[in-house]
Amino acid sequence: MLGGPIRKCRKLWPLLILPLALLLIVFTTKTYLDQNVSPQKIGFRSRTHQQEEYVDRNGIKVVVGHYIGPSVKKLPNASRDMINANDFAPVRGAGKDGRPVVIQPKDLLKMQQLFQINRFNLLASDRIPLNRSLPDVRRKKCRYLYEDYDTYPSSSVIIVFHNEAWSTLFRTVWSVINRSPRELLKEIILVDDASEREFLKTPLDEYVKSLPVTTKVIRNSKRVGLVKARLQGAARSFGEVLVFLDAHCECTRGWLESLLARIKQDRKTVVCPVIDIINDDSFAYVKSFELHWGALNWNLQFRWYTLGGRELKKRKMDTTEPFFTPTMAGGLFAVDREYFQEIGSYDEEMRIWGGENLELSFRIWQCGGKIEIVPCSHVGHLFRKSSPYTFPGGITKTLYSNLARVALVWMDEWAEFYFKFNENARNVRADQNVSSRLELRKRLKCKNFEWYLDNVWTQHFFPKKDRFFGRIKNLEEDLCLIKPLGKLNSNQPTGIAKLNECLKHDMIIEMFVMTKEGFVVTDDSICLDAPEKETDGVKTVRIMACNWANRQKWKYNEKTKEFIHVSNNLCLDVAPSKKYEDGLVITKCMNTDTQKWILEAVPWT
Ligand SMILES: *[C@@H]1O[C@H](CO)[C@@H](O)[C@H](O)[C@H]1NC(C)=O
Ligand SMILES: *[C@@H]1O[C@H](CO)[C@@H](O)[C@H](O)[C@H]1NC(C)=O
Ligand SMILES: *[C@@H]1O[C@H](CO)[C@@H](O)[C@H](O)[C@H]1NC(C)=O
Ligand SMILES: [Mn+2]
């Protein structure tokens, strides 16, 4: 009697497990979403694994001026001896002409151990000679543009280092020595921000004496941070132009002349080279993409964005002409020494690292200067997936204090917008005394942030009085448009445009701007996009990097509540399946309820 039902149960239990498993998946996914959705976490926690440098949609690795936290991977630790050893042992021809270095399988464990010291392939670096050759990556015309360089201002190259590897540090130095006209290079200044490694102490002092260019070494016994260390270097310099470089760069031919030429023309222009990529695994030198400019996202993280419209056309006209950029990455730039002092050098209250590049960028533009990228100047920078540096005082407090200062001094109403969505910054806001920097702003008669947005960063996606900011809600479904979470390590997630429960609190992932031109943009320059031409079947709406083309233009009809894709004259709608996992489409306008949208404005000032 009992046998029957039990056996039946046995047959049934896989059927029971399945829904349970599904439930579990749904639950964990939801928890994951919830965790990532709170505002302070969007700014930081959810990005813990994000890289200091990332690979963009074009497969190009770019700098992000933002600390990301320690490496995720657990590797065998390097011993104390390994950390203090200088195992630089060049192999003839290794890395020649910027080629990659290949490590034999027998050395892989050692390679992994050494990797964590600086978070790059130290074993590979230590095999490449200090004066390795690099390809001339400039456009041909660049070679003849700067032949009268003997009339250019002289320069001091300032390099701050903290526990840098010997080979990367001195390859930087040698690339400067080998590829700068001696007349233009007054000196090199190495500023040690309290390094602990033995070989960076006396051995470095001794080695520097043998260099063919005057090289000063400034020491700090306590960590002072990037800003103070650079200011120490600037204070001891004699060149007419200050050139700041990171301690893991390699300069290519013509890098310096083209920077100095622009400063000679206009001393209020701060110039940056095109930053190429030194691969952190192979040390290959890779030319990077030029049609980018530097800006920032809603969390005040430095970002490279692709150009479009007028700016792109202007740049394509003469590819050797310097072009302007709203912000600079901060690691590599040149500035007239006196002009740097006139505009207030750096905010000395900024600690360790982070935010100083934005502060300087806003200040230069708002106070009458310019920032430009010089396409004839190419410098390779070693990009890492994680930062090896320690942060005395705590990363969160340090970084957000710096960023709060940027917002409080330069961003006017947009500071409130930043604090609204960024709890970490909000928490340290009251601790900031920015009175001396505000005085500086007044003394220099600087323009306001609105001017900066309107005139410098014309493709910005911040809210403004003349554009909508808030949620985009579907009337029928009572759901909100959401920015795809995307993969970690990618700052420009793309995907099918989808709806999500409207969140009770104002969260960045549900916030959109609609510009006067009709672009529907969210943080990180991501736009609502649909195919421009007639395609067969369903036209899926995507969320992807803004390209400022017609396919990303929309029109909202207040009366009918329709959201119209301009070039197709079709209406934004939920997928025919009506399952919101299937995302949004554009279809023939029929004024059905699923085609009705509410723009729910969210106050931001
Ligand atoms: C590696 O170092 C970390 C911190 O210094 C320590 O916590 C960990 O136990 C070490 N791991 C090994 C395998 O020695
Ligand atoms: C590179 O440096 C080594 C010594 O460090 C020297 O022997 C060699 O001649 C240099 N090569 C060039 C091309 O300068
Ligand atoms: C802020 O700093 C200035 C000097 O830069 C000082 O005069 C002022 O008293 C400080 N304010 C507060 C509230 O500490
Ligand atoms: Mn760097």
XYZ file of C-alpha atoms and ligand atoms in Angstrom:
648
model
C 0.000 0.000 0.000
C 2.682 2.496 1.033
C 5.008 1.567 -1.825
C 2.864 3.232 -4.476
C 2.766 6.894 -3.361
C 6.421 6.883 -2.268
C 7.567 5.607 -5.605
C 5.412 8.269 -7.234
C 7.112 10.866 -5.061
C 10.511 9.629 -6.155
C 9.514 10.168 -9.744
C 8.178 13.581 -8.895
C 11.031 14.975 -6.914
C 13.078 16.183 -9.868
C 9.995 18.122 -10.855
C 9.893 19.696 -7.410
C 13.596 20.512 -7.385
C 13.397 22.387 -10.641
C 11.026 25.141 -9.472
C 12.956 25.360 -6.207
C 16.196 25.872 -8.093
C 14.551 28.482 -10.252
C 13.258 30.237 -7.178
C 16.742 30.254 -5.744
C 18.185 31.718 -8.937
C 15.532 34.410 -9.018
C 16.142 35.214 -5.375
C 19.905 35.467 -5.679
C 19.610 37.543 -8.827
C 17.246 39.876 -7.068
C 19.562 40.137 -4.069
C 22.414 40.865 -6.421
C 20.412 43.605 -8.066
C 19.316 45.106 -4.776
C 22.856 45.145 -3.538
C 24.030 46.927 -6.598
C 21.263 49.389 -6.710
C 21.748 51.529 -3.622
C 23.354 54.836 -4.541
C 26.576 54.635 -2.588
C 27.231 51.193 -4.022
C 26.657 52.237 -7.568
C 29.394 54.732 -7.070
C 31.834 52.424 -5.507
C 30.988 48.981 -4.201
C 29.583 47.595 -7.380
C 32.733 48.841 -9.030
C 35.193 47.307 -6.641
C 36.259 44.868 -9.288
C 36.237 47.445 -11.964
C 39.580 48.388 -13.352
C 41.601 51.512 -13.052
C 41.813 51.124 -16.763
C 39.212 49.427 -18.876
C 38.700 48.072 -22.354
C 36.066 50.008 -24.222
C 33.684 48.898 -26.958
C 36.359 49.287 -29.569
C 38.641 46.988 -27.649
C 40.776 49.904 -26.615
C 42.200 50.036 -23.168
C 41.874 53.434 -21.579
C 42.856 55.125 -18.343
C 40.321 55.737 -15.678
C 41.453 58.191 -13.073
C 39.895 56.262 -10.271
C 41.146 53.881 -7.657
C 39.536 50.493 -7.949
C 40.921 48.405 -5.152
C 43.216 45.459 -4.853
C 43.545 42.700 -7.381
C 40.779 40.134 -7.315
C 42.870 37.088 -8.090
C 44.631 35.249 -5.319
C 48.170 34.465 -6.352
C 51.103 33.014 -4.458
C 52.640 35.837 -2.439
C 55.966 37.338 -3.342
C 58.453 37.143 -0.516
C 60.008 40.161 1.159
C 63.252 39.425 -0.596
C 61.543 39.381 -3.941
C 59.946 42.740 -3.259
C 63.260 44.305 -2.306
C 65.288 42.736 -5.072
C 66.089 44.504 -8.287
C 66.246 41.662 -10.783
C 66.612 43.828 -13.843
C 68.430 41.600 -16.328
C 68.044 42.877 -19.874
C 68.051 40.415 -22.733
C 69.299 41.839 -26.022
C 66.434 42.566 -28.366
C 63.677 41.765 -25.869
C 60.672 44.015 -26.508
C 62.495 45.580 -29.454
C 60.419 48.083 -31.466
C 57.667 47.779 -28.901
C 57.155 44.085 -29.532
C 55.719 41.800 -26.832
C 57.894 39.705 -24.544
C 57.067 36.019 -24.321
C 57.654 34.150 -21.071
C 58.559 30.465 -21.262
C 56.242 28.001 -19.484
C 58.985 27.084 -16.995
C 58.972 30.666 -15.687
C 55.226 30.999 -15.300
C 55.072 30.528 -11.528
C 57.819 33.045 -10.955
C 56.075 35.394 -13.342
C 52.839 35.135 -11.384
C 54.581 35.758 -8.105
C 56.373 38.792 -9.428
C 53.227 40.064 -11.098
C 51.548 41.015 -7.857
C 54.329 43.276 -6.648
C 53.521 45.999 -9.156
C 50.458 44.401 -10.759
C 52.246 44.094 -14.073
C 54.529 41.495 -15.588
C 57.715 42.456 -13.780
C 59.594 39.447 -15.162
C 58.904 40.667 -18.702
C 59.742 44.250 -17.839
C 63.060 43.218 -16.293
C 64.115 41.587 -19.569
C 63.545 44.639 -21.727
C 66.533 47.000 -22.061
C 66.099 50.492 -20.652
C 66.605 52.044 -24.054
C 64.386 49.732 -26.066
C 63.329 51.021 -29.458
C 59.713 51.935 -30.210
C 57.886 52.393 -33.495
C 57.271 55.943 -34.711
C 53.486 55.891 -34.404
C 52.884 59.475 -35.483
C 51.234 60.500 -38.696
C 53.878 61.178 -41.331
C 53.193 64.908 -41.453
C 54.147 65.207 -37.770
C 57.778 64.496 -38.620
C 58.201 67.783 -40.454
C 56.077 70.108 -38.350
C 58.468 70.769 -35.512
C 61.831 71.303 -37.121
C 62.349 74.773 -35.634
C 62.319 73.345 -32.140
C 65.350 75.354 -31.028
C 62.964 78.293 -30.519
C 60.706 76.359 -28.152
C 60.622 76.824 -24.359
C 62.762 74.501 -22.240
C 61.255 71.853 -20.000
C 61.643 70.033 -16.691
C 60.261 66.514 -16.652
C 58.789 65.623 -13.255
C 58.206 61.991 -12.371
C 56.664 60.980 -9.043
C 57.209 57.376 -7.985
C 56.113 55.157 -5.136
C 57.577 51.660 -4.988
C 57.993 51.590 -8.748
C 59.968 48.788 -10.382
C 63.506 49.728 -11.408
C 63.034 48.705 -15.018
C 59.790 50.638 -15.605
C 61.047 53.734 -13.792
C 64.309 53.928 -15.676
C 62.809 52.937 -18.995
C 60.634 56.023 -18.505
C 63.724 58.104 -17.742
C 65.724 56.705 -20.653
C 62.877 57.163 -23.106
C 62.837 60.830 -22.074
C 66.612 61.143 -22.452
C 66.804 59.293 -25.765
C 63.844 60.940 -27.451
C 63.979 64.571 -26.324
C 66.176 67.181 -27.998
C 68.811 67.935 -25.365
C 68.339 71.699 -25.793
C 64.719 71.369 -24.708
C 65.276 69.096 -21.741
C 66.657 71.100 -18.859
C 66.410 68.399 -16.244
C 64.567 65.386 -14.952
C 63.173 65.500 -11.421
C 62.363 62.260 -9.646
C 60.137 62.680 -6.612
C 60.069 59.686 -4.300
C 56.806 59.490 -2.388
C 58.155 57.404 0.490
C 59.085 54.225 -1.366
C 60.101 51.308 0.826
C 62.044 49.160 -1.627
C 65.763 49.047 -0.946
C 66.920 49.451 -4.529
C 65.050 52.749 -4.812
C 67.200 54.268 -2.065
C 71.019 54.525 -2.268
C 71.355 52.467 -5.487
C 69.027 54.931 -7.202
C 70.984 57.960 -5.986
C 74.181 56.404 -7.313
C 72.703 55.414 -10.657
C 71.217 58.838 -11.293
C 74.681 60.408 -11.107
C 75.650 58.498 -14.245
C 72.802 59.843 -16.381
C 73.657 62.219 -19.235
C 70.889 64.657 -18.228
C 70.774 66.521 -14.896
C 68.516 64.418 -12.695
C 67.424 65.558 -9.258
C 65.974 63.244 -6.658
C 63.561 64.574 -4.038
C 62.785 62.286 -1.115
C 59.849 62.007 1.254
C 60.020 59.902 4.377
C 56.205 59.917 4.734
C 53.566 59.451 2.040
C 52.561 62.899 0.819
C 50.456 61.872 -2.173
C 50.613 62.798 -5.823
C 49.616 66.444 -5.500
C 52.188 67.427 -2.891
C 54.910 65.346 -4.524
C 54.337 67.032 -7.887
C 54.350 70.440 -6.239
C 57.698 69.615 -4.618
C 59.046 68.774 -8.051
C 57.611 71.957 -9.556
C 59.145 74.068 -6.778
C 62.624 72.717 -7.551
C 62.397 73.016 -11.326
C 64.010 75.535 -13.673
C 62.492 74.682 -17.051
C 60.007 77.077 -18.608
C 57.535 74.236 -19.014
C 56.679 71.508 -16.512
C 56.088 68.080 -17.975
C 54.484 65.577 -15.623
C 54.837 61.891 -16.379
C 53.861 58.723 -14.540
C 56.737 56.470 -13.512
C 55.810 53.722 -16.006
C 55.735 55.434 -19.386
C 57.726 55.295 -22.598
C 57.976 58.358 -24.791
C 58.164 58.047 -28.557
C 60.009 60.222 -31.043
C 58.767 63.800 -31.284
C 56.732 63.575 -28.091
C 58.244 66.654 -26.467
C 58.676 69.087 -29.376
C 55.014 68.907 -30.348
C 53.885 69.597 -26.775
C 56.241 72.533 -26.337
C 55.309 73.995 -29.726
C 51.700 74.376 -28.637
C 52.663 76.008 -25.333
C 54.926 78.382 -27.206
C 51.937 79.461 -29.326
C 49.674 79.880 -26.331
C 51.058 79.702 -22.811
C 47.580 79.226 -21.360
C 47.110 75.922 -23.126
C 47.786 72.825 -21.064
C 48.677 69.971 -23.371
C 48.511 66.191 -23.176
C 50.088 63.606 -25.454
C 48.010 60.851 -27.001
C 48.307 58.093 -24.439
C 49.231 54.781 -26.040
C 49.164 51.459 -24.262
C 51.988 49.427 -22.800
C 50.425 46.032 -22.213
C 50.688 44.934 -18.589
C 51.293 41.287 -19.539
C 53.590 41.454 -22.545
C 54.883 45.040 -22.490
C 53.910 45.383 -26.130
C 53.505 48.989 -27.242
C 50.054 49.467 -28.738
C 48.873 52.605 -30.489
C 45.550 53.842 -29.159
C 42.498 55.325 -30.761
C 42.510 59.077 -31.367
C 38.823 59.917 -31.768
C 38.156 60.153 -28.055
C 38.079 62.981 -25.626
C 38.293 62.972 -21.846
C 35.298 63.831 -19.708
C 33.640 62.421 -16.569
C 30.572 60.533 -15.454
C 27.944 61.350 -12.833
C 30.164 59.863 -10.146
C 33.005 62.195 -11.136
C 35.082 59.395 -12.553
C 37.331 60.312 -15.453
C 36.202 58.705 -18.713
C 37.118 58.658 -22.378
C 34.099 59.094 -24.652
C 33.812 58.804 -28.409
C 33.290 61.995 -30.314
C 30.412 62.798 -32.587
C 28.895 65.605 -34.619
C 30.696 68.912 -34.951
C 33.648 67.925 -32.770
C 34.347 64.839 -34.815
C 34.190 66.757 -38.115
C 36.541 69.413 -36.796
C 39.036 66.836 -35.723
C 38.961 64.915 -38.979
C 39.824 68.027 -40.963
C 43.439 68.121 -39.854
C 44.544 65.080 -37.943
C 47.786 66.679 -36.770
C 46.134 69.771 -35.206
C 45.847 69.781 -31.407
C 42.225 69.302 -30.350
C 40.582 70.273 -27.120
C 39.370 67.944 -24.402
C 36.980 68.747 -21.509
C 39.158 66.936 -18.943
C 42.521 65.267 -18.817
C 43.463 61.885 -17.418
C 46.005 63.650 -15.233
C 49.036 61.375 -15.404
C 50.749 62.931 -18.403
C 50.638 66.623 -19.300
C 52.740 69.721 -19.906
C 52.062 73.219 -18.624
C 53.843 76.556 -18.663
C 55.525 76.761 -15.251
C 54.414 80.303 -14.479
C 50.915 79.736 -15.779
C 50.622 76.688 -13.526
C 51.339 78.925 -10.524
C 49.047 81.698 -11.751
C 46.017 79.442 -11.886
C 46.699 77.979 -8.451
C 48.762 74.837 -9.251
C 46.948 72.135 -7.282
C 44.508 72.012 -4.375
C 46.953 71.096 -1.622
C 44.196 69.717 0.557
C 43.773 66.844 -1.846
C 45.323 63.732 -0.433
C 47.183 60.758 -1.927
C 45.469 60.391 -5.290
C 42.209 60.895 -7.152
C 40.130 63.852 -8.288
C 43.066 66.201 -8.769
C 42.887 65.808 -12.539
C 39.237 66.911 -12.625
C 39.904 69.818 -10.297
C 42.720 71.018 -12.509
C 40.675 70.453 -15.663
C 37.662 72.461 -14.470
C 39.939 75.196 -13.156
C 41.878 75.552 -16.399
C 38.753 75.806 -18.547
C 36.652 77.903 -16.195
C 39.483 80.328 -15.472
C 40.450 81.187 -19.043
C 42.809 78.411 -20.148
C 42.508 75.443 -22.481
C 43.313 71.744 -22.393
C 44.345 70.078 -25.600
C 45.562 66.729 -26.840
C 48.451 66.954 -29.289
C 48.117 64.150 -31.845
C 51.775 64.374 -32.876
C 52.865 63.535 -29.333
C 52.569 59.881 -28.371
C 53.554 58.503 -24.977
C 52.975 54.919 -23.911
C 51.559 54.339 -20.453
C 51.533 51.021 -18.683
C 47.883 50.258 -17.969
C 47.074 47.969 -15.098
C 43.966 46.037 -14.184
C 44.291 46.933 -10.526
C 46.207 49.380 -8.405
C 49.154 48.230 -6.285
C 49.184 51.333 -4.098
C 48.167 51.609 -0.477
C 45.949 54.436 0.676
C 46.891 55.799 4.074
C 43.756 57.246 5.664
C 41.428 54.826 3.867
C 40.529 54.777 0.234
C 36.890 55.775 0.574
C 37.480 58.765 2.788
C 40.501 59.987 0.821
C 38.989 59.672 -2.608
C 35.561 61.043 -1.760
C 37.003 63.955 0.187
C 38.972 64.898 -2.903
C 35.929 64.554 -5.136
C 33.714 66.478 -2.699
C 36.210 69.328 -2.914
C 36.056 69.292 -6.715
C 32.267 69.503 -6.592
C 32.101 72.167 -3.879
C 34.563 74.509 -5.535
C 33.795 74.191 -9.237
C 30.441 72.597 -9.969
C 27.849 75.048 -8.569
C 24.311 73.513 -8.701
C 25.765 70.320 -10.144
C 27.533 69.719 -6.833
C 24.088 69.048 -5.338
C 23.388 66.611 -8.125
C 26.624 64.777 -7.311
C 25.938 64.646 -3.578
C 22.349 63.526 -4.132
C 23.475 60.340 -5.846
C 26.717 59.751 -3.999
C 26.440 58.912 -0.348
C 30.181 58.499 0.240
C 30.809 62.034 -0.929
C 27.815 63.324 1.011
C 29.265 61.847 4.193
C 32.523 63.797 3.937
C 31.070 66.994 2.531
C 30.828 68.840 5.835
C 34.506 68.157 6.633
C 35.758 70.137 3.670
C 37.016 73.668 4.112
C 37.246 74.977 0.578
C 37.254 78.685 1.417
C 40.740 79.332 0.040
C 39.907 77.601 -3.236
C 36.671 79.560 -3.553
C 38.673 82.725 -3.023
C 41.007 81.637 -5.791
C 38.018 81.100 -8.076
C 36.805 84.604 -7.304
C 40.226 86.184 -7.670
C 40.760 84.592 -11.075
C 37.234 85.669 -12.125
C 36.454 82.166 -13.296
C 33.361 81.290 -15.286
C 30.695 79.025 -13.849
C 30.083 75.341 -14.425
C 27.123 75.990 -16.695
C 29.438 77.856 -19.050
C 31.765 74.845 -18.992
C 28.957 72.461 -19.883
C 27.598 74.687 -22.649
C 30.876 75.669 -24.248
C 33.537 73.113 -23.452
C 31.812 69.796 -22.934
C 29.124 70.237 -25.554
C 28.250 66.537 -25.531
C 27.690 66.350 -21.792
C 24.897 64.285 -20.310
C 24.416 66.086 -17.010
C 20.936 67.409 -16.205
C 20.234 71.038 -17.040
C 17.303 73.386 -16.709
C 16.586 73.141 -20.425
C 16.348 69.356 -20.537
C 14.347 66.618 -18.893
C 15.909 64.629 -16.047
C 14.218 61.720 -14.309
C 12.425 58.412 -14.856
C 10.885 57.180 -18.063
C 7.862 55.133 -17.125
C 5.613 52.916 -19.203
C 1.976 53.718 -18.465
C 0.530 50.266 -19.131
C 3.170 48.215 -17.372
C 3.982 50.685 -14.585
C 7.636 49.875 -15.122
C 10.657 52.104 -15.642
C 13.395 52.215 -18.274
C 16.653 50.967 -16.762
C 20.303 51.211 -17.709
C 21.676 47.707 -18.324
C 24.053 46.646 -15.593
C 26.468 45.276 -18.128
C 29.614 43.358 -17.429
C 31.961 44.310 -14.680
C 35.025 46.013 -16.105
C 33.046 47.719 -18.792
C 31.988 51.273 -18.143
C 29.695 51.376 -21.123
C 27.269 48.536 -20.722
C 25.188 47.944 -23.779
C 22.151 45.826 -24.206
C 18.525 45.650 -25.116
C 16.529 48.497 -23.566
C 14.466 46.986 -20.778
C 11.988 47.933 -18.124
C 12.335 47.284 -14.453
C 10.266 47.871 -11.352
C 10.260 51.595 -10.632
C 12.493 51.950 -7.600
C 11.234 53.846 -4.575
C 14.443 55.797 -4.194
C 16.072 57.856 -6.905
C 18.811 55.683 -8.338
C 21.197 56.474 -11.146
C 20.261 53.350 -13.096
C 16.739 54.689 -13.672
C 17.733 58.281 -14.370
C 17.725 59.617 -17.906
C 18.281 62.971 -19.477
C 16.465 64.009 -22.623
C 18.340 66.743 -24.443
C 16.841 69.475 -26.587
C 18.211 67.691 -29.648
C 16.262 64.585 -28.651
C 18.975 62.323 -27.282
C 17.875 60.134 -24.376
C 21.044 59.711 -22.358
C 21.986 58.149 -19.074
C 25.222 58.113 -17.088
C 28.452 57.258 -18.909
C 27.225 58.678 -22.209
C 24.849 55.839 -22.976
C 21.927 56.508 -25.304
C 18.614 55.010 -26.286
C 19.239 53.703 -29.789
C 17.265 52.096 -32.606
C 18.207 51.150 -36.179
C 17.754 54.021 -38.555
C 16.941 52.089 -41.695
C 14.044 49.779 -42.393
C 14.967 46.301 -41.246
C 12.853 43.207 -41.493
C 10.859 42.111 -38.504
C 11.029 43.563 -35.046
C 13.112 46.670 -34.445
C 14.768 46.206 -31.126
C 15.660 49.256 -29.071
C 19.075 49.168 -27.470
C 20.983 51.129 -24.904
C 24.477 51.805 -26.120
C 27.302 54.352 -26.311
C 26.073 57.670 -27.662
C 27.229 58.390 -31.173
C 25.065 61.521 -31.543
C 23.665 60.270 -34.842
C 20.066 60.405 -36.080
C 19.358 56.858 -34.987
C 19.579 58.079 -31.390
C 17.149 60.984 -31.781
C 13.712 60.829 -30.168
C 10.725 63.085 -29.765
C 8.258 63.039 -26.908
C 4.683 64.038 -27.542
C 3.245 65.554 -24.354
C -0.334 65.132 -25.534
C -0.361 61.591 -26.841
C 2.433 60.473 -24.456
C 4.144 58.763 -27.361
C 7.897 58.449 -27.580
C 8.765 58.701 -31.244
C 11.950 57.531 -32.923
C 12.538 60.471 -35.240
C 14.166 58.912 -38.301
C 11.656 56.033 -38.494
C 8.642 57.900 -37.178
C 7.820 54.819 -35.112
C 6.740 54.595 -31.473
C 8.606 53.192 -28.509
C 6.713 50.142 -27.303
C 7.135 46.995 -25.204
C 7.958 43.849 -27.183
C 4.963 42.150 -28.843
C 5.357 39.202 -26.438
C 4.643 41.725 -23.681
C 7.256 40.005 -21.568
C 9.429 42.753 -20.289
C 12.503 40.528 -20.421
C 12.163 40.845 -24.174
C 12.792 44.538 -23.961
C 11.574 47.437 -26.002
C 10.914 47.855 -29.705
C 9.793 50.571 -32.072
C 6.544 49.903 -33.914
C 3.836 51.703 -35.833
C 2.248 54.372 -33.654
C -1.248 53.270 -32.644
C -1.616 55.100 -29.368
C -2.038 51.886 -27.436
C -1.341 52.014 -23.721
C 1.988 50.212 -24.074
C 3.062 53.080 -26.325
C 2.316 55.651 -23.651
C 5.158 56.934 -21.548
C 5.386 59.242 -18.596
C 8.417 61.433 -18.093
C 8.638 61.681 -14.333
C 10.958 64.569 -13.525
C 13.272 64.127 -10.543
C 14.585 67.221 -8.766
C 18.390 67.345 -8.803
C 19.582 70.695 -7.492
C 49.833 36.584 1.382
O 49.850 37.858 2.031
C 48.652 38.215 2.657
C 48.770 39.639 3.208
O 50.064 40.084 3.227
C 48.370 37.212 3.773
O 47.154 37.536 4.414
C 48.270 35.821 3.174
O 48.091 34.864 4.189
C 49.525 35.482 2.379
N 49.344 34.232 1.665
C 50.260 33.271 1.616
C 49.888 32.071 0.842
O 51.328 33.392 2.178
C 71.377 50.827 -24.804
O 71.995 50.815 -23.564
C 73.064 49.901 -23.452
C 73.561 49.991 -22.050
O 72.523 50.147 -21.134
C 74.147 50.237 -24.437
O 75.168 49.281 -24.355
C 73.570 50.270 -25.803
O 74.535 50.689 -26.718
C 72.390 51.201 -25.851
N 71.801 51.139 -27.144
C 71.463 52.222 -27.791
C 70.864 51.986 -29.132
O 71.605 53.339 -27.338
C 38.799 77.545 6.581
O 40.120 77.859 6.188
C 40.450 79.246 6.266
C 41.860 79.407 5.771
O 42.019 78.883 4.514
C 40.291 79.745 7.683
O 40.540 81.140 7.728
C 38.875 79.454 8.167
O 38.773 79.802 9.525
C 38.551 77.981 7.996
N 37.154 77.755 8.343
C 36.775 76.820 9.182
C 35.305 76.728 9.422
O 37.552 76.103 9.754
Mn 49.933 55.312 -14.160
